[in-house]
PDB file of C-alpha atoms in Angstrom:
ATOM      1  CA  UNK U   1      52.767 210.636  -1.033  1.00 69.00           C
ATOM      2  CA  UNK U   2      52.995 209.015   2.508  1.00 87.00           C
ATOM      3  CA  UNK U   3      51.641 206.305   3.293  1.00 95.00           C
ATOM      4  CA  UNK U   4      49.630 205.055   6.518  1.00 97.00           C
ATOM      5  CA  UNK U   5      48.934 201.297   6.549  1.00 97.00           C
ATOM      6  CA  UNK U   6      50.911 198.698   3.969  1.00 97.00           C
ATOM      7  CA  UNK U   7      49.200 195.488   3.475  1.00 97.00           C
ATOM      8  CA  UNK U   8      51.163 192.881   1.589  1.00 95.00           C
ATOM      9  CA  UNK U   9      49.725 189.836   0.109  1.00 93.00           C
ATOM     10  CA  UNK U  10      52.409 186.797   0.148  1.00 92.00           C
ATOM     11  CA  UNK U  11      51.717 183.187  -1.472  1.00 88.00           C
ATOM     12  CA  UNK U  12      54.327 181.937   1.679  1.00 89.00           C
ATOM     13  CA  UNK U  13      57.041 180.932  -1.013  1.00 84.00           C
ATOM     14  CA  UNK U  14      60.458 182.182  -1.333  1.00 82.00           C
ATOM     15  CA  UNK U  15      59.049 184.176  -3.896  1.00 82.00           C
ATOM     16  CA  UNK U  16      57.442 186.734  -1.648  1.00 87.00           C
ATOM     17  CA  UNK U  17      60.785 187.726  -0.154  1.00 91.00           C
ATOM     18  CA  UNK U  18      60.970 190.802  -2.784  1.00 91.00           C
ATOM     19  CA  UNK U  19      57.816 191.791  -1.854  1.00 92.00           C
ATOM     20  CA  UNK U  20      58.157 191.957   1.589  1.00 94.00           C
ATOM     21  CA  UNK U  21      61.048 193.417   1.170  1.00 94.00           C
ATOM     22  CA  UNK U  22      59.637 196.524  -1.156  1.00 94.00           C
ATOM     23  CA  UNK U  23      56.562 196.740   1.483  1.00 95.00           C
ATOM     24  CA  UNK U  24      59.290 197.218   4.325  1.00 94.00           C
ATOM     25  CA  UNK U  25      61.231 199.858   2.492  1.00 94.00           C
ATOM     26  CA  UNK U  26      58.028 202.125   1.736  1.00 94.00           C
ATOM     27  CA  UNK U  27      56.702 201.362   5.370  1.00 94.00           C
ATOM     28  CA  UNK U  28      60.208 202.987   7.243  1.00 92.00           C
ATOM     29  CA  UNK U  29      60.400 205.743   4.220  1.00 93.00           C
ATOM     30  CA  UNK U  30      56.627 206.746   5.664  1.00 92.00           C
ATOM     31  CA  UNK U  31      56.161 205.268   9.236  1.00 93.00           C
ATOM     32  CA  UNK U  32      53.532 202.932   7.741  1.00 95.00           C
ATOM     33  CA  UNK U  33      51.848 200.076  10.035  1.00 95.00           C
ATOM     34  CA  UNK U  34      52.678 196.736   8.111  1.00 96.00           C
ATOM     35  CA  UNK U  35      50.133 194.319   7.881  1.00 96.00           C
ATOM     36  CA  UNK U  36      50.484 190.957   6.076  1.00 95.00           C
ATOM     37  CA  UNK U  37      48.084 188.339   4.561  1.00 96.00           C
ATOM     38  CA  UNK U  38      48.090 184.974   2.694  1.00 94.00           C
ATOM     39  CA  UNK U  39      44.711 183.839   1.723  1.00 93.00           C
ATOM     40  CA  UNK U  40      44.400 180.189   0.954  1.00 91.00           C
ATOM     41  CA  UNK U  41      41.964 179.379  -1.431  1.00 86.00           C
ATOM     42  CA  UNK U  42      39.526 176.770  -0.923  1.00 82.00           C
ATOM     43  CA  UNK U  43      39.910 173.318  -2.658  1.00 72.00           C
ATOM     44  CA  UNK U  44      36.853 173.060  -4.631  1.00 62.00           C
ATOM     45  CA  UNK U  45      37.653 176.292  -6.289  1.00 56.00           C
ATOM     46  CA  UNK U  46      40.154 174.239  -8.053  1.00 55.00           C
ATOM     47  CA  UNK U  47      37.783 171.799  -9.235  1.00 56.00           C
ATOM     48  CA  UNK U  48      35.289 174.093 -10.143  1.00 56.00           C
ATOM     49  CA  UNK U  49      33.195 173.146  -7.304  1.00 54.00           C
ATOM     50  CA  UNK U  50      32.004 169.686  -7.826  1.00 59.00           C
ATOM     51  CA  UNK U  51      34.319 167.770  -5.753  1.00 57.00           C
ATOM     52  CA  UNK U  52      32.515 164.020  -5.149  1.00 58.00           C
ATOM     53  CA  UNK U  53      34.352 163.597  -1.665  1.00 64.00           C
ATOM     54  CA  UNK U  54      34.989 165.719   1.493  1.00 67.00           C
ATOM     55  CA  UNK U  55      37.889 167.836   1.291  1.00 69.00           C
ATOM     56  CA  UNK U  56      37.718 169.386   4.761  1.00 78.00           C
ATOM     57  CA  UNK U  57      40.366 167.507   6.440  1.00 83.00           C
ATOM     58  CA  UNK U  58      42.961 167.888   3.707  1.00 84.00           C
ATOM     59  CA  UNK U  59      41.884 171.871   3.515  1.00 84.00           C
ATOM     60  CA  UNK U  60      42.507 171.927   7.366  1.00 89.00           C
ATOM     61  CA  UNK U  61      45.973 170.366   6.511  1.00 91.00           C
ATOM     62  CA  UNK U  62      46.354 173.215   4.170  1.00 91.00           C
ATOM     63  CA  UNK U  63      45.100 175.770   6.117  1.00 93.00           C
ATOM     64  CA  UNK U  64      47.541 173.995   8.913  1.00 94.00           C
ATOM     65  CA  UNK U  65      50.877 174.450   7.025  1.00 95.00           C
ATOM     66  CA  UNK U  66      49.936 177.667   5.635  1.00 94.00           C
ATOM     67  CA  UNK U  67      50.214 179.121   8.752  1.00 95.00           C
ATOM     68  CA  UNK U  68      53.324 177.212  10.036  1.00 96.00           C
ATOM     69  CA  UNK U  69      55.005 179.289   6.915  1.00 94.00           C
ATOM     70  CA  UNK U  70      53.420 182.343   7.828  1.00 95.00           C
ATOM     71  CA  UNK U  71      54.731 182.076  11.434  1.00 95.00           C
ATOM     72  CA  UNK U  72      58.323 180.920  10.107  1.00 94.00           C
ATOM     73  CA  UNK U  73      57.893 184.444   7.647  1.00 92.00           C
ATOM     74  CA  UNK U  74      57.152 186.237  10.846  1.00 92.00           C
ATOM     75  CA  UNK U  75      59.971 184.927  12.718  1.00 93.00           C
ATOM     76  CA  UNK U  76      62.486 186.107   9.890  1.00 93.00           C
ATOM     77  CA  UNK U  77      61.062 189.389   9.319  1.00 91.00           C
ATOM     78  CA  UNK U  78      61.138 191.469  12.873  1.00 86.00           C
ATOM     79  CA  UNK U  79      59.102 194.003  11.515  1.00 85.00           C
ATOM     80  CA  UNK U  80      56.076 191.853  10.823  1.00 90.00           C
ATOM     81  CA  UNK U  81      53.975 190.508  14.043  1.00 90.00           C
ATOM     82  CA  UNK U  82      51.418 188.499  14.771  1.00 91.00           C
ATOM     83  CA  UNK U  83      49.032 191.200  15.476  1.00 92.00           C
ATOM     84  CA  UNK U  84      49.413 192.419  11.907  1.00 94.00           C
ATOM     85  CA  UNK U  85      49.153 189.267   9.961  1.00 95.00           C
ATOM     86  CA  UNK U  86      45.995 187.742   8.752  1.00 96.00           C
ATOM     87  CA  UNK U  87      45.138 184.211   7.254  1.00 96.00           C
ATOM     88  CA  UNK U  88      41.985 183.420   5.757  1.00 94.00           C
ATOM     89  CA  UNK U  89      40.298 181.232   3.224  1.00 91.00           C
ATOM     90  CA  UNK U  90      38.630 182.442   0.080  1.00 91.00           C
ATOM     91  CA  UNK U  91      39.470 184.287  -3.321  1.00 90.00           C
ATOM     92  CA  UNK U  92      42.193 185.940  -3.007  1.00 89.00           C
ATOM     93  CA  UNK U  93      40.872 188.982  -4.673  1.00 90.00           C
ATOM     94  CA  UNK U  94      37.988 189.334  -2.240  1.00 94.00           C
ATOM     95  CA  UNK U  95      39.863 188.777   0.781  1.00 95.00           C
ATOM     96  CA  UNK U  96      42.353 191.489   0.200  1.00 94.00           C
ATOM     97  CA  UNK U  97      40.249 194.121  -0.807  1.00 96.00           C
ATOM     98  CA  UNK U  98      38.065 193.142   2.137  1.00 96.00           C
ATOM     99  CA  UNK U  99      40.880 193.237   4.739  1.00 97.00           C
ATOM    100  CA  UNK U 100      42.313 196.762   2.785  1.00 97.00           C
ATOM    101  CA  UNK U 101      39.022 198.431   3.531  1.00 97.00           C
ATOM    102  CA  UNK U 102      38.557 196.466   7.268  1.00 96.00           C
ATOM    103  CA  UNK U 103      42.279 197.690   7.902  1.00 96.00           C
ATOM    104  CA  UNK U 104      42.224 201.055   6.221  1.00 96.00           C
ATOM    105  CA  UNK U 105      45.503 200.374   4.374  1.00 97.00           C
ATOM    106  CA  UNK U 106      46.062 202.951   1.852  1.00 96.00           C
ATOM    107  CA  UNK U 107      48.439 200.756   0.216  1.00 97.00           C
ATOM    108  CA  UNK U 108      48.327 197.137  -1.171  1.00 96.00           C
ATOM    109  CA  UNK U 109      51.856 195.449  -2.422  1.00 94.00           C
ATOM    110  CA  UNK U 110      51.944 192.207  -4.099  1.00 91.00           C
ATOM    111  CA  UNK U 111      54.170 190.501  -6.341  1.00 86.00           C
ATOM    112  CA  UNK U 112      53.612 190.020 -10.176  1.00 80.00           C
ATOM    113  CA  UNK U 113      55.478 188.027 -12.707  1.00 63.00           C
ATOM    114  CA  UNK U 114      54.469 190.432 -16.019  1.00 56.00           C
ATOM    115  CA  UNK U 115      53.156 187.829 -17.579  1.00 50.00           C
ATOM    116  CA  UNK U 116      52.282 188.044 -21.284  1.00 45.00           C
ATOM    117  CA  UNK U 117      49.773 186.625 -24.201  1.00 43.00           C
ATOM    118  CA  UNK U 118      47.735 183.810 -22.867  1.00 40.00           C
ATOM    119  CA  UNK U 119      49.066 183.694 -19.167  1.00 43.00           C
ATOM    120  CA  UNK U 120      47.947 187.152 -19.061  1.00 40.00           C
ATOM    121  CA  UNK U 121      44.266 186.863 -20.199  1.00 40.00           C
ATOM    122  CA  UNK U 122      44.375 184.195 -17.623  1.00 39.00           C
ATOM    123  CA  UNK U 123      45.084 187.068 -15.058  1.00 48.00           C
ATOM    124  CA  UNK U 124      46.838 186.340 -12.099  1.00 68.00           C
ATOM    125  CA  UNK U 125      46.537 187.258  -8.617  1.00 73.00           C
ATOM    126  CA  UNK U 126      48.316 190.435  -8.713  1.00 74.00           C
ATOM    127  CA  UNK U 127      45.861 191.462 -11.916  1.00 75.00           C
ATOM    128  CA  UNK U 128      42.987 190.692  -9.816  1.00 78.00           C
ATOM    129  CA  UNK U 129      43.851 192.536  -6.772  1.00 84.00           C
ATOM    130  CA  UNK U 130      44.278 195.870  -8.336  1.00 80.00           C
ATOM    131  CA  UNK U 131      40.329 195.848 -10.203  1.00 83.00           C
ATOM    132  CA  UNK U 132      38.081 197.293  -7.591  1.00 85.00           C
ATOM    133  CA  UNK U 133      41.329 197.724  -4.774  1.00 91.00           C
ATOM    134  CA  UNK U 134      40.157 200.200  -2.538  1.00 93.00           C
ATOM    135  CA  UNK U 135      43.104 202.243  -2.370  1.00 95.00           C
ATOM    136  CA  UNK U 136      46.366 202.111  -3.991  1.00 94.00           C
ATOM    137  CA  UNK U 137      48.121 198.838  -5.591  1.00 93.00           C
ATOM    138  CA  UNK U 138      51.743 197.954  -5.898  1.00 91.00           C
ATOM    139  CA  UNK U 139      52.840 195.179  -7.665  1.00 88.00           C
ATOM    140  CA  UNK U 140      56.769 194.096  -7.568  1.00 88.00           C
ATOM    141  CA  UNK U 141      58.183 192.795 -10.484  1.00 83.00           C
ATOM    142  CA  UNK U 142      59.202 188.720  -9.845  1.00 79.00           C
ATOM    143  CA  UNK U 143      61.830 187.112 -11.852  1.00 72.00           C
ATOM    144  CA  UNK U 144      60.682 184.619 -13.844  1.00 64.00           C
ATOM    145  CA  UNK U 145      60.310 180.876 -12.847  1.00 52.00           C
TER     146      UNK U 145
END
């Protein structure tokens, strides 16, 4: 099966160089477009929401360094522009599947530890994205931490 459109989600660390590495292999075995996201996830998501002070200027910060990593990413990996690489805030499981269908990717790659027992019912990024994906998920195998 050939793919069309690769869209890989990367958390910016030095983790995600396996990923984008897989993602570029499948993209020049098909001639796929290569599209990359990071999706940073609001602040008072990690407090469940009741956060008694304004977070917006350290989010900005976040937002801010977030995409000086995705630009340094860019800059290593020649086959991944500006054009084709998307930062956003929000659940990382919406965003994705959002930007899949916006995009029409055919293909979503993502890394995954393989977690097991408790981490697992915890679910993890890579479990989320591939529920309700709108097209096909890979997830590459990351050695552990």
């Amino acid at each position: 099966m050939s793919y069309h459109h690769i869209l890989v989600a990367v958390d910016l660390t030095e983790e995600c160089d396996p990923v984008i590495h897989r993602a570029r292999e499948l993209s020049v075995s098909s001639g796929a477009k290569l599209s990359l996201v990071h999706i940073v996830e609001p602040m008072a998501m990690a407090f469940g929401g009741d956060v008694p002070m304004d977070l917006s200027q350290l989010q900005q910060q976040q937002f801010d360094q977030a995409r000086e990593r995705l630009d340094r990413l860019i800059h290593k990996y020649p086959e991944l522009t500006k054009e084709y690489s998307h930062l956003t805030y929000g659940q990382p499981r919406q965003e994705i599947h959002h930007l899949a269908k916006e995009q029409a990717c055919d293909l979503i790659v993502v890394g995954s530890h393989g977690r097991h027992g408790l981490a697992l019912l915890l679910g993890s990024t890579a479990n989320d994205v591939l529920h309700g994906a709108p097209c096909d998920v890979l997830a590459v195998h990351l050695a552990k931490r």
